[in-house]
PDB file of N, CA, C and O in Angstrom:
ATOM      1  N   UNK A   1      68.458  -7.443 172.574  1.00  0.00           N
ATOM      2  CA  UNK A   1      67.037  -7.640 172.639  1.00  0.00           C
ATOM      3  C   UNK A   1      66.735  -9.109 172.926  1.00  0.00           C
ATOM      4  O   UNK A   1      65.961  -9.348 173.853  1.00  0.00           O
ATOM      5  N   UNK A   2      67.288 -10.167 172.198  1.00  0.00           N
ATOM      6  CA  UNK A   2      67.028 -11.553 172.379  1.00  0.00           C
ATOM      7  C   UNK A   2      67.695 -11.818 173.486  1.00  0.00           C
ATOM      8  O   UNK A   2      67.349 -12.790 174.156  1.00  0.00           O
ATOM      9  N   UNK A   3      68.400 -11.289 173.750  1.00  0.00           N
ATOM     10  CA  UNK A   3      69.218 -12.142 175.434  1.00  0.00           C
ATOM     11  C   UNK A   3      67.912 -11.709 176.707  1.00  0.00           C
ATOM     12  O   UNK A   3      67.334 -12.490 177.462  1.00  0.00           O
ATOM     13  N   UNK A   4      67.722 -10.055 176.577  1.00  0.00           N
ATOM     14  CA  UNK A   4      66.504  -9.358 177.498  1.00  0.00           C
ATOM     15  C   UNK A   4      65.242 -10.115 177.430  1.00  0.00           C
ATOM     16  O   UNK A   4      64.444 -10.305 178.348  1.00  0.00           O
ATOM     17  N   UNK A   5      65.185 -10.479 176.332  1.00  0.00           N
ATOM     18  CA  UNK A   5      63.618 -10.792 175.979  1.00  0.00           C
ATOM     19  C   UNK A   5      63.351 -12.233 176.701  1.00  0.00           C
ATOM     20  O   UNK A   5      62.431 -12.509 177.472  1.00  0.00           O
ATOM     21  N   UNK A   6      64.587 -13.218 176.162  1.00  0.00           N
ATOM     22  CA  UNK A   6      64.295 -14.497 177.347  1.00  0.00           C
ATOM     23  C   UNK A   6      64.462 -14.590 178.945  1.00  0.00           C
ATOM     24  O   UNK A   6      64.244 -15.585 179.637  1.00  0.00           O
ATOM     25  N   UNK A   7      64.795 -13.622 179.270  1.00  0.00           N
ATOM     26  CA  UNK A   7      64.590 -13.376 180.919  1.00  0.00           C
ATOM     27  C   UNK A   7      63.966 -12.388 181.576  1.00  0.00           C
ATOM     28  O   UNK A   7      64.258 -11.715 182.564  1.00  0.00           O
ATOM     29  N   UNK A   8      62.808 -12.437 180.646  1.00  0.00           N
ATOM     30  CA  UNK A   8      61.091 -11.854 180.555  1.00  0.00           C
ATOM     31  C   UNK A   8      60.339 -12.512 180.985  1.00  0.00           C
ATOM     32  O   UNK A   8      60.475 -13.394 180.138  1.00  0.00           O
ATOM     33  N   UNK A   9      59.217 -13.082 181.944  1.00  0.00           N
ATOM     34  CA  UNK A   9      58.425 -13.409 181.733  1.00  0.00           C
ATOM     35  C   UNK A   9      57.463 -14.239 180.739  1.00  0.00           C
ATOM     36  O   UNK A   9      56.720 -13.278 180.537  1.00  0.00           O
ATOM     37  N   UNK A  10      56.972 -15.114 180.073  1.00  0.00           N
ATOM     38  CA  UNK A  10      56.873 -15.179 178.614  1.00  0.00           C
ATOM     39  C   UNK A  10      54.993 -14.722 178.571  1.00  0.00           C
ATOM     40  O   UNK A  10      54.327 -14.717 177.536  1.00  0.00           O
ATOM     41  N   UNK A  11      54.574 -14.451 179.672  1.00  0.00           N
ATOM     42  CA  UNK A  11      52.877 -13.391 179.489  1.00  0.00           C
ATOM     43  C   UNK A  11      53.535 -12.319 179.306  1.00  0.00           C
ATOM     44  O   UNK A  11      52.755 -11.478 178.859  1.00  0.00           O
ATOM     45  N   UNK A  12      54.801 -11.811 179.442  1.00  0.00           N
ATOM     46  CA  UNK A  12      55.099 -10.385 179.090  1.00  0.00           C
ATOM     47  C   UNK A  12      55.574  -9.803 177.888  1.00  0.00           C
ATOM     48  O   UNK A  12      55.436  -8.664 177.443  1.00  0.00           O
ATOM     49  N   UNK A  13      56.462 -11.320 177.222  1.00  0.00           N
ATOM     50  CA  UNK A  13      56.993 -11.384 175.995  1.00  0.00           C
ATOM     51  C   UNK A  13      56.488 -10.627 174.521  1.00  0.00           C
ATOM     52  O   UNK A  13      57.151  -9.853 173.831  1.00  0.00           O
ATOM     53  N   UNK A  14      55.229 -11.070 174.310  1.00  0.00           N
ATOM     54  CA  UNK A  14      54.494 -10.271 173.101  1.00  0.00           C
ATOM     55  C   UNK A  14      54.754  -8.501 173.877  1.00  0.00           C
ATOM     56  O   UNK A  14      55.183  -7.528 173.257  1.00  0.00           O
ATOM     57  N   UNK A  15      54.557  -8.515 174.585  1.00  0.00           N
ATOM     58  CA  UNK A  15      54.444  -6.790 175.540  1.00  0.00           C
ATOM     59  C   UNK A  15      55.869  -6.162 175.292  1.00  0.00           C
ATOM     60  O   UNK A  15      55.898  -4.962 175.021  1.00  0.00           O
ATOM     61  N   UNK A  16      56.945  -6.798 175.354  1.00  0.00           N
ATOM     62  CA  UNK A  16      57.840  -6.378 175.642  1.00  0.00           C
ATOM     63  C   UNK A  16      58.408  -6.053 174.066  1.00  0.00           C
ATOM     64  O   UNK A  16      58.774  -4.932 173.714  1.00  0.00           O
ATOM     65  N   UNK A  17      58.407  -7.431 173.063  1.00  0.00           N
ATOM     66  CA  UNK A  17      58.717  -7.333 171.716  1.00  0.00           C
ATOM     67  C   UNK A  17      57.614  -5.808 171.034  1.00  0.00           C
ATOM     68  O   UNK A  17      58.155  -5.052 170.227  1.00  0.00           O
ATOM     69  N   UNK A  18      56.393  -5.586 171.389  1.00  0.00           N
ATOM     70  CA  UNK A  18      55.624  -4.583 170.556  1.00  0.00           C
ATOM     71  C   UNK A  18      56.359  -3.283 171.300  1.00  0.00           C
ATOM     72  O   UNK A  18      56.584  -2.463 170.409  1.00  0.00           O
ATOM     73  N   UNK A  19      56.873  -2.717 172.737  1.00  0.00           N
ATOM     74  CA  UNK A  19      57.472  -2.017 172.961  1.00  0.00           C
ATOM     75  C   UNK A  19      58.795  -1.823 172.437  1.00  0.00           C
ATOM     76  O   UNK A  19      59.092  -0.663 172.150  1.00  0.00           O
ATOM     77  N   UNK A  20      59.588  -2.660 172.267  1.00  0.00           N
ATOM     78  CA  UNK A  20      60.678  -2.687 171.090  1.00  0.00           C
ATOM     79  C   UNK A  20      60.452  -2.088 169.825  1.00  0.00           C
ATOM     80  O   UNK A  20      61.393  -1.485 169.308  1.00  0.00           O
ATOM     81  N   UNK A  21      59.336  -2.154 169.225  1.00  0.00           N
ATOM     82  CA  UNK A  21      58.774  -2.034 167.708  1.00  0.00           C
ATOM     83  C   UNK A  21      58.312  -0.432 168.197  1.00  0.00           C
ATOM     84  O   UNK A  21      58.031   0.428 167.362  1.00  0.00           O
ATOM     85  N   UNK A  22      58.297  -0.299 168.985  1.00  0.00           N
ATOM     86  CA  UNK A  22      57.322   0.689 169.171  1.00  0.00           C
ATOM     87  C   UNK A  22      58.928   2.058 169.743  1.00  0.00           C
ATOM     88  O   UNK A  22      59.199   3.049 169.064  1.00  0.00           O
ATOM     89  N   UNK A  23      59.322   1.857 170.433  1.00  0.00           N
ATOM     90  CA  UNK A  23      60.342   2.631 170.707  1.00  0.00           C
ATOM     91  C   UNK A  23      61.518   2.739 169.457  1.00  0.00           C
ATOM     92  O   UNK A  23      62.211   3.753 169.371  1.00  0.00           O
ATOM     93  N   UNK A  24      61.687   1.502 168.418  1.00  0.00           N
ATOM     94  CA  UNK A  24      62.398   1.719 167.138  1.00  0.00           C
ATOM     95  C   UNK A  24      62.050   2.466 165.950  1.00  0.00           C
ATOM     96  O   UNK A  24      62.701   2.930 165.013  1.00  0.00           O
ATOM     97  N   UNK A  25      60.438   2.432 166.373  1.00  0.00           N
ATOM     98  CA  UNK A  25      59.500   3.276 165.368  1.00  0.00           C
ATOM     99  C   UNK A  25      59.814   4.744 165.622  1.00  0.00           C
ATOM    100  O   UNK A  25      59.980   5.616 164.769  1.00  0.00           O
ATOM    101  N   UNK A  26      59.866   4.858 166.907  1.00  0.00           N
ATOM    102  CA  UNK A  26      59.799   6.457 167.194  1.00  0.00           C
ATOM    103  C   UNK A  26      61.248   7.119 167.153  1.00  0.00           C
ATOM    104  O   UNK A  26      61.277   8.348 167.091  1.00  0.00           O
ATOM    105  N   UNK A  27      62.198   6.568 167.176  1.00  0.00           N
ATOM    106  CA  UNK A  27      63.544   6.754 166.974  1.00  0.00           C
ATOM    107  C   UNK A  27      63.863   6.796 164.956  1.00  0.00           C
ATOM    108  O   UNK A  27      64.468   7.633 164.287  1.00  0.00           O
ATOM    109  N   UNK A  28      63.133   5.490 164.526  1.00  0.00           N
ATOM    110  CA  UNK A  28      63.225   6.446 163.412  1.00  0.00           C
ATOM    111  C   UNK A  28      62.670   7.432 163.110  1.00  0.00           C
ATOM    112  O   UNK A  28      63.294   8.071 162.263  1.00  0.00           O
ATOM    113  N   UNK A  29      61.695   7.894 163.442  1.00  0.00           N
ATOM    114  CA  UNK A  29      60.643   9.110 162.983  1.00  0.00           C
ATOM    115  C   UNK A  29      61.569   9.807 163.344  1.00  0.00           C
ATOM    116  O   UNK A  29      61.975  10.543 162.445  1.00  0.00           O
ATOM    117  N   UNK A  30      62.195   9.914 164.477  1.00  0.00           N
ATOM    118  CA  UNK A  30      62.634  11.282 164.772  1.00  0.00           C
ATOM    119  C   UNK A  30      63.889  11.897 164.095  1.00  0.00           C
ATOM    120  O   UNK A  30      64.281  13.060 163.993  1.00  0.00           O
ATOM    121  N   UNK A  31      64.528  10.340 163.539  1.00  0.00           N
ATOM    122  CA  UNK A  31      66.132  10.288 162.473  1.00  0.00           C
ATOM    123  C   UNK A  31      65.245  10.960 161.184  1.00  0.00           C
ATOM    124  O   UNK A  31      65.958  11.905 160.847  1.00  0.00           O
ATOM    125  N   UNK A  32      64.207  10.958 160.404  1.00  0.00           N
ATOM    126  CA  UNK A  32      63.652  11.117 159.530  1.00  0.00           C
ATOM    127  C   UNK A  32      63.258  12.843 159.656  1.00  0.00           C
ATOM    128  O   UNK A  32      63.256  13.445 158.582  1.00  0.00           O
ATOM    129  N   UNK A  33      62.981  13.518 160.713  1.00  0.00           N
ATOM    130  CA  UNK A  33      62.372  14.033 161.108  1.00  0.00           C
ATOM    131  C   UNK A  33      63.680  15.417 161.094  1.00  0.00           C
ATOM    132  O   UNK A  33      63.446  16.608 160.895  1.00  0.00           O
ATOM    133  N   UNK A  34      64.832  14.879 161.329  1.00  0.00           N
ATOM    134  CA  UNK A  34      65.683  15.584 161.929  1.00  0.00           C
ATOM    135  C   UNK A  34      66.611  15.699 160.172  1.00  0.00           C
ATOM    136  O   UNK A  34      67.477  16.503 159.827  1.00  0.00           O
ATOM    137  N   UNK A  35      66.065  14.710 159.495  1.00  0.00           N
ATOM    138  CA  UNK A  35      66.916  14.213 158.178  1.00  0.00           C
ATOM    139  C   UNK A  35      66.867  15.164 157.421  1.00  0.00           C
ATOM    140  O   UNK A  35      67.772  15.962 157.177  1.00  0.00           O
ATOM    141  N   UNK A  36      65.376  15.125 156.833  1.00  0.00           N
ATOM    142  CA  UNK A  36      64.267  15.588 156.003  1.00  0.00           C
ATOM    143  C   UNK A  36      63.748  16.860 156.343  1.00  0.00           C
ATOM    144  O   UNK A  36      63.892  17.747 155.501  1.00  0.00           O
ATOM    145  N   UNK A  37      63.231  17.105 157.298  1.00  0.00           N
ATOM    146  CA  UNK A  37      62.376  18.269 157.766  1.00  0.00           C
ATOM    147  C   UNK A  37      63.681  19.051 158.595  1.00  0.00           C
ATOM    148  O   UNK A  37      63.247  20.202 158.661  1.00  0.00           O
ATOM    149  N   UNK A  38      64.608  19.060 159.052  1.00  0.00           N
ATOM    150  CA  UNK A  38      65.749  20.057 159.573  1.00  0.00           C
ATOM    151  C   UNK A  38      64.187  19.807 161.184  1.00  0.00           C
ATOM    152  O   UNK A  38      63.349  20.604 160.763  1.00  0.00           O
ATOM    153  N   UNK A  39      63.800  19.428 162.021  1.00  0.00           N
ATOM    154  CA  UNK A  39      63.236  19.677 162.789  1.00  0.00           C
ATOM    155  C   UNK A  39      63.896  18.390 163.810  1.00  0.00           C
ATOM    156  O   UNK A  39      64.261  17.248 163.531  1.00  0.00           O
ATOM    157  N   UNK A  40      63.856  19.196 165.166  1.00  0.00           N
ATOM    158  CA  UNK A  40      64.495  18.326 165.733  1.00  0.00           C
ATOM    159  C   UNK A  40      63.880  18.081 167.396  1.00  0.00           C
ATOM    160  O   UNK A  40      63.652  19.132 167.996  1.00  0.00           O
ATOM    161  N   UNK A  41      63.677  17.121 167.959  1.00  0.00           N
ATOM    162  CA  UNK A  41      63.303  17.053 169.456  1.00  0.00           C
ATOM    163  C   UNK A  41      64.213  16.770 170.243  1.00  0.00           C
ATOM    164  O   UNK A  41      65.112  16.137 169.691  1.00  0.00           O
ATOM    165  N   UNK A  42      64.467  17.087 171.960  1.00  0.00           N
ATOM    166  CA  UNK A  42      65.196  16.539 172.520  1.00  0.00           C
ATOM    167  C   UNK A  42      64.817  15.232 173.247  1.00  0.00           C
ATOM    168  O   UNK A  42      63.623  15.149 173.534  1.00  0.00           O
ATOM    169  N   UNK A  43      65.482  14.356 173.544  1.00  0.00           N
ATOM    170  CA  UNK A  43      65.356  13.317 174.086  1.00  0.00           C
ATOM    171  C   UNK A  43      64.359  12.756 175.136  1.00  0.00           C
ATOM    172  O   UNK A  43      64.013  11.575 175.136  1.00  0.00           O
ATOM    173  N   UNK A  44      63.964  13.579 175.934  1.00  0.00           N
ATOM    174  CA  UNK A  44      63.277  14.158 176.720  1.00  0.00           C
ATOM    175  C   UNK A  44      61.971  13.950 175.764  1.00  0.00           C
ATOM    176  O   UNK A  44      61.414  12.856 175.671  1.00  0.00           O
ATOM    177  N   UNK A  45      61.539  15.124 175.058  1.00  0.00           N
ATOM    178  CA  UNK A  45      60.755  15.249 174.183  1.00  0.00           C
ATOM    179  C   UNK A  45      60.272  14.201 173.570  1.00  0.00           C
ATOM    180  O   UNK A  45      59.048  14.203 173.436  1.00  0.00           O
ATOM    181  N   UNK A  46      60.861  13.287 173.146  1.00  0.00           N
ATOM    182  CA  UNK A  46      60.900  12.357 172.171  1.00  0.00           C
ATOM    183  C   UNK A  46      59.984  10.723 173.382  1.00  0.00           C
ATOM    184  O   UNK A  46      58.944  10.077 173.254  1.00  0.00           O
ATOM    185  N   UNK A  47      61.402  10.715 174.665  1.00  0.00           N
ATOM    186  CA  UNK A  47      60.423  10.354 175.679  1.00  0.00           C
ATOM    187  C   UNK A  47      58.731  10.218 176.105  1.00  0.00           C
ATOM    188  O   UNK A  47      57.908   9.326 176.314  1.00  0.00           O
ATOM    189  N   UNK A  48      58.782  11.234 176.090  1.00  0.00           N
ATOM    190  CA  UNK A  48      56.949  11.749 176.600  1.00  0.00           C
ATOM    191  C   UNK A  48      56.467  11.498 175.497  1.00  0.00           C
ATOM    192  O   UNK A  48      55.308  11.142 175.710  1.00  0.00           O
ATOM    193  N   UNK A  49      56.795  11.459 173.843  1.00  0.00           N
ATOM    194  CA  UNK A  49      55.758  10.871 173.133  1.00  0.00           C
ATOM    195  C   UNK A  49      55.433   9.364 173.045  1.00  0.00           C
ATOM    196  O   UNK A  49      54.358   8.980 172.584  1.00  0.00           O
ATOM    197  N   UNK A  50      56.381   8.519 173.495  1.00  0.00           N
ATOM    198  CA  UNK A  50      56.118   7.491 173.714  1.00  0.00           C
ATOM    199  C   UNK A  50      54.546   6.571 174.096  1.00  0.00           C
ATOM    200  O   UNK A  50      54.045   5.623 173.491  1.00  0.00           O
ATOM    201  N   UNK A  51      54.075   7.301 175.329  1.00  0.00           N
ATOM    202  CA  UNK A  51      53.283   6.953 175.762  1.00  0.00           C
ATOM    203  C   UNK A  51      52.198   7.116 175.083  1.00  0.00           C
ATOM    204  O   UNK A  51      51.336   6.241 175.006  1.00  0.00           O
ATOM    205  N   UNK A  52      52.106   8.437 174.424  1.00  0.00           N
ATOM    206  CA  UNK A  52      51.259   8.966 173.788  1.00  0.00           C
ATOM    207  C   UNK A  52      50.805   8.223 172.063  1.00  0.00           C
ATOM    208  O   UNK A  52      49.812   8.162 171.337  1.00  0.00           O
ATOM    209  N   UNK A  53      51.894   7.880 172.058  1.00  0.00           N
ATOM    210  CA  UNK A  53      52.107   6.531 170.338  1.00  0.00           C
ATOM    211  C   UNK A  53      51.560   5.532 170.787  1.00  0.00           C
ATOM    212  O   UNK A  53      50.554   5.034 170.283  1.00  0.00           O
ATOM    213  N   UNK A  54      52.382   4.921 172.208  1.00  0.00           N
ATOM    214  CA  UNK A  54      51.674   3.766 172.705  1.00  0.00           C
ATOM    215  C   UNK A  54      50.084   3.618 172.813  1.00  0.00           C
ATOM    216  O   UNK A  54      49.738   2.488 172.467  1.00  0.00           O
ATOM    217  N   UNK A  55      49.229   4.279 173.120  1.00  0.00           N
ATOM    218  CA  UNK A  55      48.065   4.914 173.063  1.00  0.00           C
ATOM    219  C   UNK A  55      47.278   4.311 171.752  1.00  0.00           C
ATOM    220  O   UNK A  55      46.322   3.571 171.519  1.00  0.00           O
ATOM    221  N   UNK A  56      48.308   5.113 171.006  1.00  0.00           N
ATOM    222  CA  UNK A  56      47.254   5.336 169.710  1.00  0.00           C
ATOM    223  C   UNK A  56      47.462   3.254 168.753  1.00  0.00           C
ATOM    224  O   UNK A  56      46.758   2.538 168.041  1.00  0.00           O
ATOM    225  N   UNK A  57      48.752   3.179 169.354  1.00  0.00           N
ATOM    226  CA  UNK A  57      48.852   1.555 168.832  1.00  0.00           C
ATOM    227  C   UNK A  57      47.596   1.209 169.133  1.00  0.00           C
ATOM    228  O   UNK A  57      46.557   1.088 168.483  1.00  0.00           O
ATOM    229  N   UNK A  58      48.080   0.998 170.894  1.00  0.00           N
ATOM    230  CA  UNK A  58      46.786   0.129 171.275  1.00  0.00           C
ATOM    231  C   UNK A  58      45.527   0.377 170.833  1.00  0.00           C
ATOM    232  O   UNK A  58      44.723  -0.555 170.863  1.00  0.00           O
ATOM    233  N   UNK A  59      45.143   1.579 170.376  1.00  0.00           N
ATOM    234  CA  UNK A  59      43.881   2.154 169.975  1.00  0.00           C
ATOM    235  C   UNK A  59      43.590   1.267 168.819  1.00  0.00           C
ATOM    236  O   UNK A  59      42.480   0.737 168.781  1.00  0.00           O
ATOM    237  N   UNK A  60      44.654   0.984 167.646  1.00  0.00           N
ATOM    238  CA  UNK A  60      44.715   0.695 166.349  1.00  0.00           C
ATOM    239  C   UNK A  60      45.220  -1.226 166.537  1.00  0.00           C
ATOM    240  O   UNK A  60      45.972  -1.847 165.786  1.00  0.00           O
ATOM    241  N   UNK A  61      44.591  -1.684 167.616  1.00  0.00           N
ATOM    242  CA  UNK A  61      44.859  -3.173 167.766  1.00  0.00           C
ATOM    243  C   UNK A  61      46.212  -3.552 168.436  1.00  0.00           C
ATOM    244  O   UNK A  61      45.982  -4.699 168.818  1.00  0.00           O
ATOM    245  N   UNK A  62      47.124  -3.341 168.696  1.00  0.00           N
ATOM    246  CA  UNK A  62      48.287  -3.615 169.742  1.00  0.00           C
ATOM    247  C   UNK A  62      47.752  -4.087 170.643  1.00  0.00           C
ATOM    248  O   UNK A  62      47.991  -3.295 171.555  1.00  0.00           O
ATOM    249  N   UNK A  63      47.031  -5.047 171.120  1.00  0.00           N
ATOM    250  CA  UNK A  63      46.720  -5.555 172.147  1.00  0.00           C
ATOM    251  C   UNK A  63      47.349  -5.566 173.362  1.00  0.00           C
ATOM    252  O   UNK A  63      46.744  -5.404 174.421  1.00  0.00           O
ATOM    253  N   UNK A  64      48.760  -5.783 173.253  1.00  0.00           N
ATOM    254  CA  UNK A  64      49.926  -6.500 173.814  1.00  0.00           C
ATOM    255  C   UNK A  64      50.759  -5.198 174.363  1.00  0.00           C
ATOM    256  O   UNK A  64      51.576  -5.323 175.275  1.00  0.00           O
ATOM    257  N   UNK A  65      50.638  -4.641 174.085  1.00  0.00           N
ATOM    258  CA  UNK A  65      51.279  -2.973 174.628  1.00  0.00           C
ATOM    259  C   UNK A  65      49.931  -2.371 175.680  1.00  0.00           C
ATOM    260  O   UNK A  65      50.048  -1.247 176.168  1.00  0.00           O
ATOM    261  N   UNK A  66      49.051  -2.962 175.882  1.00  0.00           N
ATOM    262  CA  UNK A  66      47.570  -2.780 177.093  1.00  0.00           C
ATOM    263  C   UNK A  66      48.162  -2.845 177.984  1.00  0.00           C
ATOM    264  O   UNK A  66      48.232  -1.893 178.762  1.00  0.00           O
ATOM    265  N   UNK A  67      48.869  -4.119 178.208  1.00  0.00           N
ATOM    266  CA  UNK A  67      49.480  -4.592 179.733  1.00  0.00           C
ATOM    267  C   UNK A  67      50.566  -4.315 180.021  1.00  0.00           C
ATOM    268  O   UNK A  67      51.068  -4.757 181.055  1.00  0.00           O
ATOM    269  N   UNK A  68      51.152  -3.594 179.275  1.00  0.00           N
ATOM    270  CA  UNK A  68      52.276  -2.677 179.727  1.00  0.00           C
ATOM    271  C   UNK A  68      51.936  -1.317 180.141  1.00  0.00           C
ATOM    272  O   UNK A  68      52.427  -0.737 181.109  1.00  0.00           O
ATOM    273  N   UNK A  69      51.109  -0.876 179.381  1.00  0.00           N
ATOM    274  CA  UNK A  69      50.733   0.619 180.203  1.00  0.00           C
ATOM    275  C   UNK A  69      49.665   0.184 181.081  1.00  0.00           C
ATOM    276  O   UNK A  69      49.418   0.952 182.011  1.00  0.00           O
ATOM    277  N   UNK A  70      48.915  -0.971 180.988  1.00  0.00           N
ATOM    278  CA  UNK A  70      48.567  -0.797 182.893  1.00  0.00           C
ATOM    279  C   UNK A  70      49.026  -0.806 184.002  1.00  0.00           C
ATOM    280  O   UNK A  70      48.578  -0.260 185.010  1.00  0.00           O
ATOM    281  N   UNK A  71      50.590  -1.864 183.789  1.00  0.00           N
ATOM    282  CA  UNK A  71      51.670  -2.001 184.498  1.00  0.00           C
ATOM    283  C   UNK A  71      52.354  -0.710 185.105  1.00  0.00           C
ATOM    284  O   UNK A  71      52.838  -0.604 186.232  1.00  0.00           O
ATOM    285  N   UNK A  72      52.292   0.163 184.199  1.00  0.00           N
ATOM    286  CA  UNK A  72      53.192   1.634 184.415  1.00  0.00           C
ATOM    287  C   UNK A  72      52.185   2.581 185.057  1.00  0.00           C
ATOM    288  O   UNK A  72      52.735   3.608 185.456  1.00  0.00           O
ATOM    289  N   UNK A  73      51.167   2.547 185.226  1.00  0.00           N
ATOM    290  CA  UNK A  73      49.880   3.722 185.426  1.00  0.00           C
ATOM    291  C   UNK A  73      49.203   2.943 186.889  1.00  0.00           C
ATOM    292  O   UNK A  73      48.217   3.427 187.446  1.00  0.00           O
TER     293      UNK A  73
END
């Protein structure tokens, strides 16, 4: 992550670190998910919610994850 992150851009930097947080978040949910609840997604699956989390960050102040999904859309 720290080697990637300095041959970023540094307007992209905050963007790139909250996508980190944000893709580690959803990887645990899904270790938790698969732990606890016996329920399980495929990778794929797990994929496509991404965007959809990303969303709701930015909704909930993530500023910095904005300019990454305008970038992608």
């Amino acid at each position: 992550w720290q080697s990637t992150r300095s041959s970023i851009p540094k307007c992209f930097r905050c963007s790139f670190d909250s996508l980190v947080l944000l893709v580690s978040w959803m990887v645990w949910k899904e270790r938790n998910r698969r732990t606890f609840d016996s329920i399980t997604k495929t990778p794929s699956q797990l994929v496509a919610l991404i965007p959809e989390e990303a969303d709701a960050w930015i909704a909930a102040g993530f500023r910095c994850l904005a300019s990454l999904t305008a970038l992608a859309t």
